[in-house]
XYZ file of C-alpha atoms in Angstrom:
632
model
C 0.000 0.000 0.000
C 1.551 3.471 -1.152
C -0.727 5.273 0.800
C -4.125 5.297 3.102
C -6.546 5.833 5.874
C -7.207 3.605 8.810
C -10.763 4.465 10.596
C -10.417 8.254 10.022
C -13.102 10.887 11.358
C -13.904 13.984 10.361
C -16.266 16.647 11.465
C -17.354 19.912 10.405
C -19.675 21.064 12.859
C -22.672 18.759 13.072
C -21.842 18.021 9.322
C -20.253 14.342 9.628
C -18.177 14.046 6.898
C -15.617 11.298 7.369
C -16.853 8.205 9.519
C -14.605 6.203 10.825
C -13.164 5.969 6.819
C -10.757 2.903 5.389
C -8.887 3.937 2.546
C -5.830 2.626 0.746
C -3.922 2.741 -2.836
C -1.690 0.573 -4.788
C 1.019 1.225 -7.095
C -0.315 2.407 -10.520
C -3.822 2.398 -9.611
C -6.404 5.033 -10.867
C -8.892 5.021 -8.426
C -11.959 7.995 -9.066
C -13.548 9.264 -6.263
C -17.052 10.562 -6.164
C -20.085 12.210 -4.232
C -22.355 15.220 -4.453
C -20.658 18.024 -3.958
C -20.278 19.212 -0.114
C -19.532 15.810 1.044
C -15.971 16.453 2.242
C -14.265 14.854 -0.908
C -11.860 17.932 -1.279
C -11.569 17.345 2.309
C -10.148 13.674 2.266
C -7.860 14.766 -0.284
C -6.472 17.544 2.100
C -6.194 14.698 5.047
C -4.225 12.714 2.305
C -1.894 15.265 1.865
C -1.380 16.041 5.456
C -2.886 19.913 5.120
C -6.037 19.044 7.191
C -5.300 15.650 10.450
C -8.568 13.893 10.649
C -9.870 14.133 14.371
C -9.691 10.425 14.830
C -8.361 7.382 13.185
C -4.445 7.325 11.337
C -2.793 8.464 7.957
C -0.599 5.962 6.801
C 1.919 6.322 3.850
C 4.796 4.296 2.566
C 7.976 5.730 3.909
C 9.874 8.057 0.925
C 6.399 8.539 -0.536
C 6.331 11.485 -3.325
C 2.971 13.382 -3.644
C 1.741 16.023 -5.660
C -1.714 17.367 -5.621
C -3.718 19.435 -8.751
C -6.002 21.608 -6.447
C -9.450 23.053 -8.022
C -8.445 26.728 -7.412
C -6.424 27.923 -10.077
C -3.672 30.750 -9.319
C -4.612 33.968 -10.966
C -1.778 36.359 -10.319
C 1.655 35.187 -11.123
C 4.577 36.733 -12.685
C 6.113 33.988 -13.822
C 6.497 31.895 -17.293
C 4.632 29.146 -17.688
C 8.316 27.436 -17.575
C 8.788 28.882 -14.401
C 5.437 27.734 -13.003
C 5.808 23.905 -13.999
C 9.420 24.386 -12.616
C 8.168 24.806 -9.326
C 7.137 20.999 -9.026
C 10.397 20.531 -8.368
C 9.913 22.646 -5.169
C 12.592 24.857 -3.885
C 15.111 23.984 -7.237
C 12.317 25.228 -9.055
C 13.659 28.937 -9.106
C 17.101 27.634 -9.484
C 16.196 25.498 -12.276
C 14.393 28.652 -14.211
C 17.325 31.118 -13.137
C 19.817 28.647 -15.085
C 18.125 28.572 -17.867
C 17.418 32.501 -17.931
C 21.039 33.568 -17.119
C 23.054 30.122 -17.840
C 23.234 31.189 -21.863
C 24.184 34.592 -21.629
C 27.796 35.992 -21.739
C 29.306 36.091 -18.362
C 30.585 38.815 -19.026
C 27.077 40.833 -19.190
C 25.802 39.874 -16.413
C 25.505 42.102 -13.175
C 27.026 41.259 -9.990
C 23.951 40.430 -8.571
C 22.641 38.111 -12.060
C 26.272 36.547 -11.491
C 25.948 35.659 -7.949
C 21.925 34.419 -8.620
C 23.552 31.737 -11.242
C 26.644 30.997 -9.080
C 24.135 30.401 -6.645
C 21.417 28.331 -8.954
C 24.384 26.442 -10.360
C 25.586 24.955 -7.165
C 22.359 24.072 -5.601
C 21.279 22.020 -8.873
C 24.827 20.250 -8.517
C 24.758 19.915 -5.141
C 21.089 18.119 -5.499
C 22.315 16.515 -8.668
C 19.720 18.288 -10.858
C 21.185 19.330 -14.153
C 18.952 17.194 -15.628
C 15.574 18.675 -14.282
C 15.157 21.633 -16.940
C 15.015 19.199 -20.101
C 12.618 17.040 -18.080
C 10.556 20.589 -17.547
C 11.004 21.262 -21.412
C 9.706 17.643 -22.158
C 6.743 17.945 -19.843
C 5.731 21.107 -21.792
C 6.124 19.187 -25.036
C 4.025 16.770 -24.287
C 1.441 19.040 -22.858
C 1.985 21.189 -25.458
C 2.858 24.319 -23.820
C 4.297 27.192 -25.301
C 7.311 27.709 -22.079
C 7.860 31.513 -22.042
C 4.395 32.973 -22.106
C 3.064 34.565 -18.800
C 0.911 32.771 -16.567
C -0.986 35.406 -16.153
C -2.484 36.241 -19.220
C -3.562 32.589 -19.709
C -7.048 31.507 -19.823
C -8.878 29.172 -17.220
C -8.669 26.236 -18.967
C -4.517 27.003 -19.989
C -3.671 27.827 -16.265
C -5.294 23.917 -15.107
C -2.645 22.407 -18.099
C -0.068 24.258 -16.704
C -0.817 23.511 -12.873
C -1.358 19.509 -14.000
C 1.996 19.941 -15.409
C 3.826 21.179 -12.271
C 1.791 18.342 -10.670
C 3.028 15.788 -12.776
C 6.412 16.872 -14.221
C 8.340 15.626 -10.541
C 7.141 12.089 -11.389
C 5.552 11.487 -7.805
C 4.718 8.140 -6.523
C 0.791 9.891 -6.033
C -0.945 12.116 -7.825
C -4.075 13.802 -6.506
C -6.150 15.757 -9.182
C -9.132 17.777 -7.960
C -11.600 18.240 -10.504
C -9.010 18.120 -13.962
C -11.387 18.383 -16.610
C -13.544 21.882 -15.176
C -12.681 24.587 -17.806
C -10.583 21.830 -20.134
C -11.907 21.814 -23.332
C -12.433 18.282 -25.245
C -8.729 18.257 -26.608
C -7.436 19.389 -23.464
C -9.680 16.472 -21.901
C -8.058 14.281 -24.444
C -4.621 15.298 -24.056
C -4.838 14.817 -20.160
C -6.176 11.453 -20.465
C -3.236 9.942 -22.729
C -0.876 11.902 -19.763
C -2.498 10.112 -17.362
C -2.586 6.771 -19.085
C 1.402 6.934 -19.474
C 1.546 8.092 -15.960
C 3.706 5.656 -14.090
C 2.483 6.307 -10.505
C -1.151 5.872 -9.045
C -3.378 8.738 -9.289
C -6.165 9.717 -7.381
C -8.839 11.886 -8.912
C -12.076 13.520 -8.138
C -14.481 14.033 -11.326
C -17.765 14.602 -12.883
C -17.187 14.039 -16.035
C -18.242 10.385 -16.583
C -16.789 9.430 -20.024
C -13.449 10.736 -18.438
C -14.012 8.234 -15.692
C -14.565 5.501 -17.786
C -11.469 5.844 -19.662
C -9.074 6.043 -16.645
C -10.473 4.731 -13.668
C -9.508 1.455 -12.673
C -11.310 1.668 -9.327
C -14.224 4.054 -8.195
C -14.391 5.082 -4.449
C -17.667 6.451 -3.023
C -18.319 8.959 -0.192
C -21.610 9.139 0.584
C -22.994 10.528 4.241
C -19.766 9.990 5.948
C -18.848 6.743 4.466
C -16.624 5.862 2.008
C -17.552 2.337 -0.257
C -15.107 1.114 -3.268
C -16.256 -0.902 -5.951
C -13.744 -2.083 -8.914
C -14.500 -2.780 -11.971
C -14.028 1.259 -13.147
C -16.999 3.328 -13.507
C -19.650 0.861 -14.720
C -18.747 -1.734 -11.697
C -19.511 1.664 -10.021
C -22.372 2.237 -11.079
C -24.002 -1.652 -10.778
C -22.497 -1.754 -7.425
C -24.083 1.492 -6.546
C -27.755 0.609 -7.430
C -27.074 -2.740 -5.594
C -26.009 -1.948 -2.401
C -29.086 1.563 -2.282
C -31.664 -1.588 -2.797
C -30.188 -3.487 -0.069
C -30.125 -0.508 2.247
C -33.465 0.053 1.234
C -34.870 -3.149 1.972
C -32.807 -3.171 5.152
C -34.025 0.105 6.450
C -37.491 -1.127 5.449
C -37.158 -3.896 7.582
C -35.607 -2.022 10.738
C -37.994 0.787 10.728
C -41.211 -2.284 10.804
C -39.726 -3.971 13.820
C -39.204 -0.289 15.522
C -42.881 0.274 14.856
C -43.404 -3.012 16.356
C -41.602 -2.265 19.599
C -42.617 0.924 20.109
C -46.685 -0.277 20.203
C -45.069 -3.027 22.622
C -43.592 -0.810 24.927
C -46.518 1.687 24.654
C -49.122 -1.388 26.405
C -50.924 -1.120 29.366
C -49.716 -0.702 32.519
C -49.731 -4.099 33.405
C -47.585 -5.285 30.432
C -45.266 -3.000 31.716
C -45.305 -4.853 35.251
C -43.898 -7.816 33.395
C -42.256 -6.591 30.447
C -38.679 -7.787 29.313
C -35.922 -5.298 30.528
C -33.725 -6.638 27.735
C -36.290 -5.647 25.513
C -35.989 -2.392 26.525
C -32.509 -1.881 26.479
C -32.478 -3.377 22.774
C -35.227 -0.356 22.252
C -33.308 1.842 22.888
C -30.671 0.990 20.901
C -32.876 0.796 17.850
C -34.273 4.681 18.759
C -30.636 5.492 18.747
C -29.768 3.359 15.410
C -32.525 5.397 14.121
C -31.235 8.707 14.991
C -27.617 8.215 13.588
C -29.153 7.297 10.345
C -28.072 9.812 8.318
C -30.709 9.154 4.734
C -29.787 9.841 1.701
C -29.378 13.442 0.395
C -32.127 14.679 -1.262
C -31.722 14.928 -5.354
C -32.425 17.909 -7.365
C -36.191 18.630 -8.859
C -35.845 20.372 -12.092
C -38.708 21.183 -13.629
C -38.490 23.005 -17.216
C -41.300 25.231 -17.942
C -42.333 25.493 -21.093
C -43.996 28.413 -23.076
C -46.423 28.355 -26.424
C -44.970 26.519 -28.883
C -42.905 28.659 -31.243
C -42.846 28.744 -35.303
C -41.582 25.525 -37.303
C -38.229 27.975 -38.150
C -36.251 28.770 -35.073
C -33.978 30.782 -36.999
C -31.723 31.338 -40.543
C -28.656 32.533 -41.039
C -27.642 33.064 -44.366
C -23.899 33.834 -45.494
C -23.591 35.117 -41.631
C -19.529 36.520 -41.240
C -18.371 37.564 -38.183
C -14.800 38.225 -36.752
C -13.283 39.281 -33.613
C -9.671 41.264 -34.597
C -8.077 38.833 -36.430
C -9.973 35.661 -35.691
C -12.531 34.530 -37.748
C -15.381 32.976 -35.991
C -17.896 32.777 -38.385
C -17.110 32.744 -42.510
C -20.161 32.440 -45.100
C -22.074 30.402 -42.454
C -25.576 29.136 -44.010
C -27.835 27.083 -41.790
C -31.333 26.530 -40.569
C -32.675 25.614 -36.901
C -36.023 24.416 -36.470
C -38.354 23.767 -33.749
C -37.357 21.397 -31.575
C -33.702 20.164 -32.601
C -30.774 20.155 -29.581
C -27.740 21.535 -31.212
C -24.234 20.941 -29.981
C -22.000 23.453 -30.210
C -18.259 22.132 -30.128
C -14.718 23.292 -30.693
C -11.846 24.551 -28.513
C -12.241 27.258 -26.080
C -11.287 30.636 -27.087
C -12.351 29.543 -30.840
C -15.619 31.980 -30.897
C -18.855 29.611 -30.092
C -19.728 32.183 -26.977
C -19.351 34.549 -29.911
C -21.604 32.785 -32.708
C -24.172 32.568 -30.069
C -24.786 35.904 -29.233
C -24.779 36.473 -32.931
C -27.268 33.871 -33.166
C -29.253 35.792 -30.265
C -29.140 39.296 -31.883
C -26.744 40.264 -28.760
C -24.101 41.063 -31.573
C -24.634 42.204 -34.567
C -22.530 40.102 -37.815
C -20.106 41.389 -39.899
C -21.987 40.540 -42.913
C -25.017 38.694 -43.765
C -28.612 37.951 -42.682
C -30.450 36.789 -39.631
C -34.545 35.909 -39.283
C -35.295 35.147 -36.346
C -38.937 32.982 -35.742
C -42.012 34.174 -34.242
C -43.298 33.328 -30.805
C -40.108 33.137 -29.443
C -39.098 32.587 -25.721
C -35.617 32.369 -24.667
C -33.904 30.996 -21.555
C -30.113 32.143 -21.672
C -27.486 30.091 -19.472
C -24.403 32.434 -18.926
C -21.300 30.155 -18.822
C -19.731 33.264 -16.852
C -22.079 33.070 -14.401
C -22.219 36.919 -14.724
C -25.675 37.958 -14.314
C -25.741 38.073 -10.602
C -25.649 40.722 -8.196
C -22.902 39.189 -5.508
C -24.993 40.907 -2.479
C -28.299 39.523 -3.535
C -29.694 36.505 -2.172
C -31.060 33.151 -3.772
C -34.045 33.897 -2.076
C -33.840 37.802 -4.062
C -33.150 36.444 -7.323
C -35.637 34.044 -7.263
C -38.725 35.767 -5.869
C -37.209 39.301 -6.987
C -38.939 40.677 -3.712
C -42.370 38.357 -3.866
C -42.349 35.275 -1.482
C -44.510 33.477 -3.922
C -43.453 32.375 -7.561
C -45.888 30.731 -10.543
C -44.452 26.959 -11.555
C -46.476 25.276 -14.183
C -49.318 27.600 -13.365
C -49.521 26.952 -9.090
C -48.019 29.257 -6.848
C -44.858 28.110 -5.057
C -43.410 29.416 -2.210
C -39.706 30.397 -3.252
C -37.956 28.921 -0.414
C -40.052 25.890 -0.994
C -38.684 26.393 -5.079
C -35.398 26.727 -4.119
C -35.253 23.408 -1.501
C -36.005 21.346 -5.091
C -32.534 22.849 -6.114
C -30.778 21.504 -3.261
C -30.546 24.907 -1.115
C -31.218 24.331 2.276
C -33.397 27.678 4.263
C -30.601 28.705 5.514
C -27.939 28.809 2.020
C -31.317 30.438 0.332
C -30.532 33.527 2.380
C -26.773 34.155 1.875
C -25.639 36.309 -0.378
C -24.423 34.725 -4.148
C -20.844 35.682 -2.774
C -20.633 33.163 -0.515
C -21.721 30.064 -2.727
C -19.844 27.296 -3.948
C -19.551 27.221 -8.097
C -21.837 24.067 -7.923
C -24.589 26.249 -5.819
C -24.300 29.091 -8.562
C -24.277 26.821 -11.110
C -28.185 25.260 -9.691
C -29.108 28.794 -9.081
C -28.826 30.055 -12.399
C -30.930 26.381 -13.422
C -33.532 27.268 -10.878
C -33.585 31.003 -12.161
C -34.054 29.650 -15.873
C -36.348 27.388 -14.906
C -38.883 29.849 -13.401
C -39.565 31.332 -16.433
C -41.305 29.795 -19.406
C -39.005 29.133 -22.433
C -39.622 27.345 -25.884
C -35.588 28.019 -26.808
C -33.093 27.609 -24.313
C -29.591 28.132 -24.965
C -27.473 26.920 -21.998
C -22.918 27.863 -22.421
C -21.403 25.174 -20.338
C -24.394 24.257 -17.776
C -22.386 21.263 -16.578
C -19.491 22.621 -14.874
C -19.506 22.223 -10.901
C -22.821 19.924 -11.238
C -22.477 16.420 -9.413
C -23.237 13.671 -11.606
C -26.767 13.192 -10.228
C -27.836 16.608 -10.939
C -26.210 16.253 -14.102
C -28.420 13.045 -15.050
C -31.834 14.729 -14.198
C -30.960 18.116 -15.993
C -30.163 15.344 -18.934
C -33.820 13.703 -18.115
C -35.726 16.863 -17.977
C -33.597 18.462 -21.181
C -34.696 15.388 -23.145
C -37.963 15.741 -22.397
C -37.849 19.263 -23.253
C -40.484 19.986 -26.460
C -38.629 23.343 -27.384
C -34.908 24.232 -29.026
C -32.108 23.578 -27.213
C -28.637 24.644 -28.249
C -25.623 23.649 -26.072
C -22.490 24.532 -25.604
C -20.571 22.010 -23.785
C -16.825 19.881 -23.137
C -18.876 17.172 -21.541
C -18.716 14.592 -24.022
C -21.386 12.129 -22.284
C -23.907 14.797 -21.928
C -23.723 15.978 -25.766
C -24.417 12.378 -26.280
C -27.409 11.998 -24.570
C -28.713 15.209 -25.166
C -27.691 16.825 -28.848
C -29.115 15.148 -32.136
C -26.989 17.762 -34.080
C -23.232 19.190 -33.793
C -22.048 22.374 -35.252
C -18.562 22.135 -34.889
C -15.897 25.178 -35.187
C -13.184 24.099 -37.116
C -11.097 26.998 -37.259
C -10.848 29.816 -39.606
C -14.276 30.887 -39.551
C -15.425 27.019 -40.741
C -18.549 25.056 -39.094
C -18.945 21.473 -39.785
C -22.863 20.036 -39.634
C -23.217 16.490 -38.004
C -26.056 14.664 -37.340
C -25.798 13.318 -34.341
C -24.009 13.810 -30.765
C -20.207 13.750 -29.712
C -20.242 9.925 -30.908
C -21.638 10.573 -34.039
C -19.155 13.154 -34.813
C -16.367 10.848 -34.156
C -17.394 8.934 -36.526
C -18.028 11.220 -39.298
C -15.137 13.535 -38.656
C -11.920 14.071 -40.711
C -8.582 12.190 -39.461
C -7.539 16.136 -38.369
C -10.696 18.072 -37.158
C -8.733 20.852 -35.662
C -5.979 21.684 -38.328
C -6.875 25.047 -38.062
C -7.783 25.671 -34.387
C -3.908 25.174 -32.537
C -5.540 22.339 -31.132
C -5.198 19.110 -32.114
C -6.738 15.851 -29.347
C -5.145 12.709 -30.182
C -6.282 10.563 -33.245
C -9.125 8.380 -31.948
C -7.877 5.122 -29.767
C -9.545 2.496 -28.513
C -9.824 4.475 -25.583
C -12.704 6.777 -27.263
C -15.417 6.250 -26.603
C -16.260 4.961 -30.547
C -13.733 4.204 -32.949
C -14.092 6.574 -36.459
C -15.652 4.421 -38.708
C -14.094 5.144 -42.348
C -17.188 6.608 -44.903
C -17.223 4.964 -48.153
C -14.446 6.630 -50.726
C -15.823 9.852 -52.308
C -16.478 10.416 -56.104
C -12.993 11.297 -57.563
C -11.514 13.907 -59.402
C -8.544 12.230 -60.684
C -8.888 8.918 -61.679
C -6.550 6.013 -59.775
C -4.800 3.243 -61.130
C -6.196 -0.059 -60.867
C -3.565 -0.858 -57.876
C -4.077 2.516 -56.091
C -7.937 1.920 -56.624
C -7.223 -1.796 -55.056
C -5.217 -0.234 -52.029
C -7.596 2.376 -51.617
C -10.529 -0.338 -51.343
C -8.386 -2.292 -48.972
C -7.216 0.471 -46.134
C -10.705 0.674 -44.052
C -10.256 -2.918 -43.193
C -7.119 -2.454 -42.192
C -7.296 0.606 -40.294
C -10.049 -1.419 -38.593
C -7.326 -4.513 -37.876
C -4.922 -2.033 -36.330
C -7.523 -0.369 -34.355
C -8.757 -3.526 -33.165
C -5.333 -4.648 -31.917
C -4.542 -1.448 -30.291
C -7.776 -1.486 -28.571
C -6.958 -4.853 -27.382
C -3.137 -3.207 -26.400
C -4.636 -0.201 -24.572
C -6.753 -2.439 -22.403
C -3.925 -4.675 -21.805
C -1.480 -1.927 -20.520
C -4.275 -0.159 -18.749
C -4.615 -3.473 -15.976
C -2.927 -2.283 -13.256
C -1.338 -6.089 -12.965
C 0.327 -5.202 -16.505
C 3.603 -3.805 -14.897
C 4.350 -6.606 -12.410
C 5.382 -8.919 -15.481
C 8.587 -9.318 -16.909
C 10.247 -5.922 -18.304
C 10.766 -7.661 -21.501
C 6.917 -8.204 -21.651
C 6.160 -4.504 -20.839
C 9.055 -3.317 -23.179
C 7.637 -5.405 -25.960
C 4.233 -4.097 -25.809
C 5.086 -0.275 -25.231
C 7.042 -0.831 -28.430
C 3.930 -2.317 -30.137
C 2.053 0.401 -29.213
C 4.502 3.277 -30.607
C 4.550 1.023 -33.855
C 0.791 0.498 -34.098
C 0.344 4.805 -33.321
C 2.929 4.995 -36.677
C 0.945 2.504 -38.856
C -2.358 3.874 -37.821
C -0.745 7.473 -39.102
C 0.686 5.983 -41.841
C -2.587 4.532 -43.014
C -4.662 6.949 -42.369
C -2.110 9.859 -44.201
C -2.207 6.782 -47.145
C -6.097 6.732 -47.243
C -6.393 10.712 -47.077
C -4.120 10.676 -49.742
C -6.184 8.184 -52.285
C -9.352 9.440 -51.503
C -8.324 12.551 -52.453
């Protein structure tokens, strides 16, 4: 065991969040852990890491242990590179490592006496700690992650500053890696780029998401804290989730049973006075113990009620845009863009962040006016607007405020509701209802804005990034209820598991002002895309593995405009099958090296198959450059 908890208790207040908790990690396991949000999982993580000491029970870690932890709060003033700020993982030869590399190629000679004495300095302590080979190992992290080293941190966005602070994390090569919510603000390359890092990641890693599709890619084991207690199932996220649903029933039927024989003794002991002359004082003790096994019950937390209202149907024609060109300074977000929404189609919008789809849909919206083209808009309209930036809240006002906007009554589905009563369905307790929007965790903002969009009748609702800070059972009703939903929906979201089951279209920004049209959700797209979606956003995810969640399945060769050969015709015919043959075997290879018994075997085994894998990443690139090539 690298690392774990032996019958560890934590309280906050009367809030039990740890209870008497056992907890341990192997070598090169990925365990996920999950729970609604407030249940203490950042919490555990602190305990791990020694910030917080549980009030009972023992940490125990291997001796010589190396951790690093990815924390949910990203830093957002800093001075430094984003070289200097992965340097730090190294801890205090961090600075000396980025001072050698800033001074260590200049002339000697034109340096001050104070630059000379900093690199004297730097220079020693990296020989003295034998660490003249950290800064490549800083300049390959980077690489990988693709990160550009000398730009400053601080002008990053979100989703850049959580690469660069997983890359710090990881770049040290610790025996245990805690990650805190990786995937918020990540968009889906980013999300695909961290899972291959973590995949090659030779320690164990311990990680805290909601995104489920990234937890069924990495997770070997899934770890549950619910009310105070902590339950592991293996089997990754689907053993998780049968596990789950099994063990609820038999607490059910449990509880059922218990609270029946309570009733039972509490008629008994409530007889006559006579029975009580002659009743069993064991009995009574055992009573007791029952009224108190009752009490200490904690039940399980209340889920989220969303209910969508919806308004008078709108017209068949949501909206056209014809020829529609819009650009922001020198990007192009929109170029020549024809298309047609109609009533009642969910549209994904996806493409990298800081490509322009916040943009397009406040074009869409008549919020900004295009560059060029045309816009109709239907008739009847309604719209419900999510704001990804959470902006349109006064920080001083109350839930309570917002909601009821000074009436203590609100109209759902045509019956008044009181709003505290409105607000309970969102998971805000009387007391949270009344504190100002300051004080509330992302994940409470994120249901208040729901419950504010939600109170007013809609037949189009547009909802930028919904998803971030939601547990995953608030996430699977607002799924539910947005399936149900008889108006237009248009999406914007990184979650690849909720465009699925939501979206039966994808506009995707390709870069350079290009949208792609896809029937279909984030699957679907796979599928249909080209080998290179992003060649002209900067951001390129990783060709499709068997770690996606489909495999691209190669279309049928186009009409040509320049005729092939009979043996190019032949190969051309021939390279979906094989394409599908390497695929297959790397599938197999992925699942093989992902078993966290893979790395106990013989090295020659493990060197074998690593080599395999580079070769079958080469043929599949080779193939696929072959096929472009033909088809062409």
């Amino acid at each position: 065991m690298l690392l774990g908890l032996k019958a560890a208790t934590y309280r906050i207040g009367t809030t039990v969040l740890l209870d008497q908790v056992d907890f341990s990690i192997e070598e090169r396991e990925r365990v996920a852990l999950v729970g609604r949000n407030g249940t203490g999982k950042s919490t555990l993580f602190r305990i791990l890491t020694g910030e917080t000491t549980p009030e009972d029970g023992l940490v125990i870690k291997q001796d010589g242990i190396r951790m690093t932890c990815l924390e949910q709060a990203v830093p957002q003033e800093h001075d430094d590179t984003i070289f200097d700020v992965v340097a730090q993982g190294f801890g205090a030869l961090g600075k000396h490592i980025s001072m050698s590399r800033t001074l260590g190629p200049l002339d000697h000679d034109s340096l001050t006496p104070e630059q000379a004495k900093t690199l004297e300095l730097a220079q020693h302590e990296l020989g003295e700690h034998h660490g003249w080979h950290l800064e490549s190992e800083v300049d390959q992290m980077l690489s990988r992650m693709k990160l550009p080293p000398d730009l400053p941190f601080a002008k990053l966005s979100g989703g850049m500053k959580r690469k660069v602070m997983l890359a710090k994390a990881m770049v040290s090569n610790p025996d245990v890696l805690l990650l805190d919510e990786p995937t918020n603000h990540l968009d889906i390359p980013s999300i695909e780029l961290l899972e291959e890092q973590i995949r090659q990641f030779k320690g164990a890693v311990i990680f805290v998401s909601h995104d489920r599709s990234f937890m069924r890619k990495l997770a070997t084991r899934v770890c549950d804290l619910d009310r105070g207690m902590l339950k592991s199932w293996s089997g990754g996220y689907e053993g998780f989730l049968k596990g789950k649903a099994e063990f609820l029933h038999a607490q059910e039927k449990a509880n059922a049973l218990f609270d029946k024989k309570l009733a039972e003794e509490e008629v008994w002991i409530r007889r006559g006075i006579e029975a009580r002359r002659t009743r069993n004082e064991g009995r009574v003790r055992a009573l007791m113990e029952m009224r108190k096994q009752f009490s200490d019950r904690r039940n399980v937390v209340g889920s989220a009620k969303v209910q969508v209202q919806e308004a008078e149907r709108s017209g068949k024609v949501v909206a056209e845009l014809t020829n529609i060109n819009k650009q922001l300074g020198d990007l192009p977000i929109l170029r020549n863009f024809t298309n047609t929404i109609l009533r009642g189609e969910k549209i994904g919008f996806l493409g990298p962040n800081g490509i322009g789809k916040t943009t397009a849909l406040k074009v869409l919206l008549g919020q900004l006016p295009p560059d060029s083209g045309h816009i109709k808009l239907g008739t009847k309209l309604e719209i419900a607007y999510f704001d990804q930036l959470r902006s349109q809240f006064n920080e001083e006002d109350t839930a309570v405020e917002i909601i009821g906007a000074g009436k203590e009554f609100i109209t759902i589905d045509g019956q008044a509701k009181h709003v505290i009563g409105y607000l309970q369905d969102f998971l805000f307790t009387p007391d949270r209802a009344r504190q100002p929007v300051r004080s509330l965790s992302g994940g409470e903002r994120a249901r208040l804005i729901l419950a504010q969009l939600f109170s007013t009748p809609s037949n189009v609702m547009v909802l930028d990034e919904p998803t971030n800070d939601l547990d995953i059972e608030t996430l699977e009703l607002l799924e539910e209820k947005l399936m149900a939903y008889q108006g237009t929906l248009i999406l914007v979201s990184h979650d690849r598991e909720f465009l699925n089951q939501i979206v039966t279209r994808c506009l995707v920004f390709e870069g350079d002002g290009v949208v792609g049209d896809y029937v279909g959700g984030y699957d679907d797209w796979l599928r249909q895309r080209s080998t290179d979606p992003w060649a002209n956003t900067g951001s390129k995810p990783n060709m499709p593995t068997a770690a996606s969640s489909a495999s691209p399945t190669i279309a049928p060769p186009a009409k040509k405009t320049k005729k092939l050969g009979y043996k190019e015709q032949r190969e051309l015919e021939m390279l979906p099958a094989l394409i599908e043959k390497l695929e297959t075997e790397q599938e197999a290879l992925v699942a093989k090296i992902g078993d966290p018994g893979f790395y106990q075997q013989e090295a020659s085994v493990v060197t074998a198959a690593q080599a395999r894998m580079v070769a079958l990443d080469n043929e599949l690139a080779a193939a696929y450059a072959r096929w472009e090539e033909l088809d062409g």
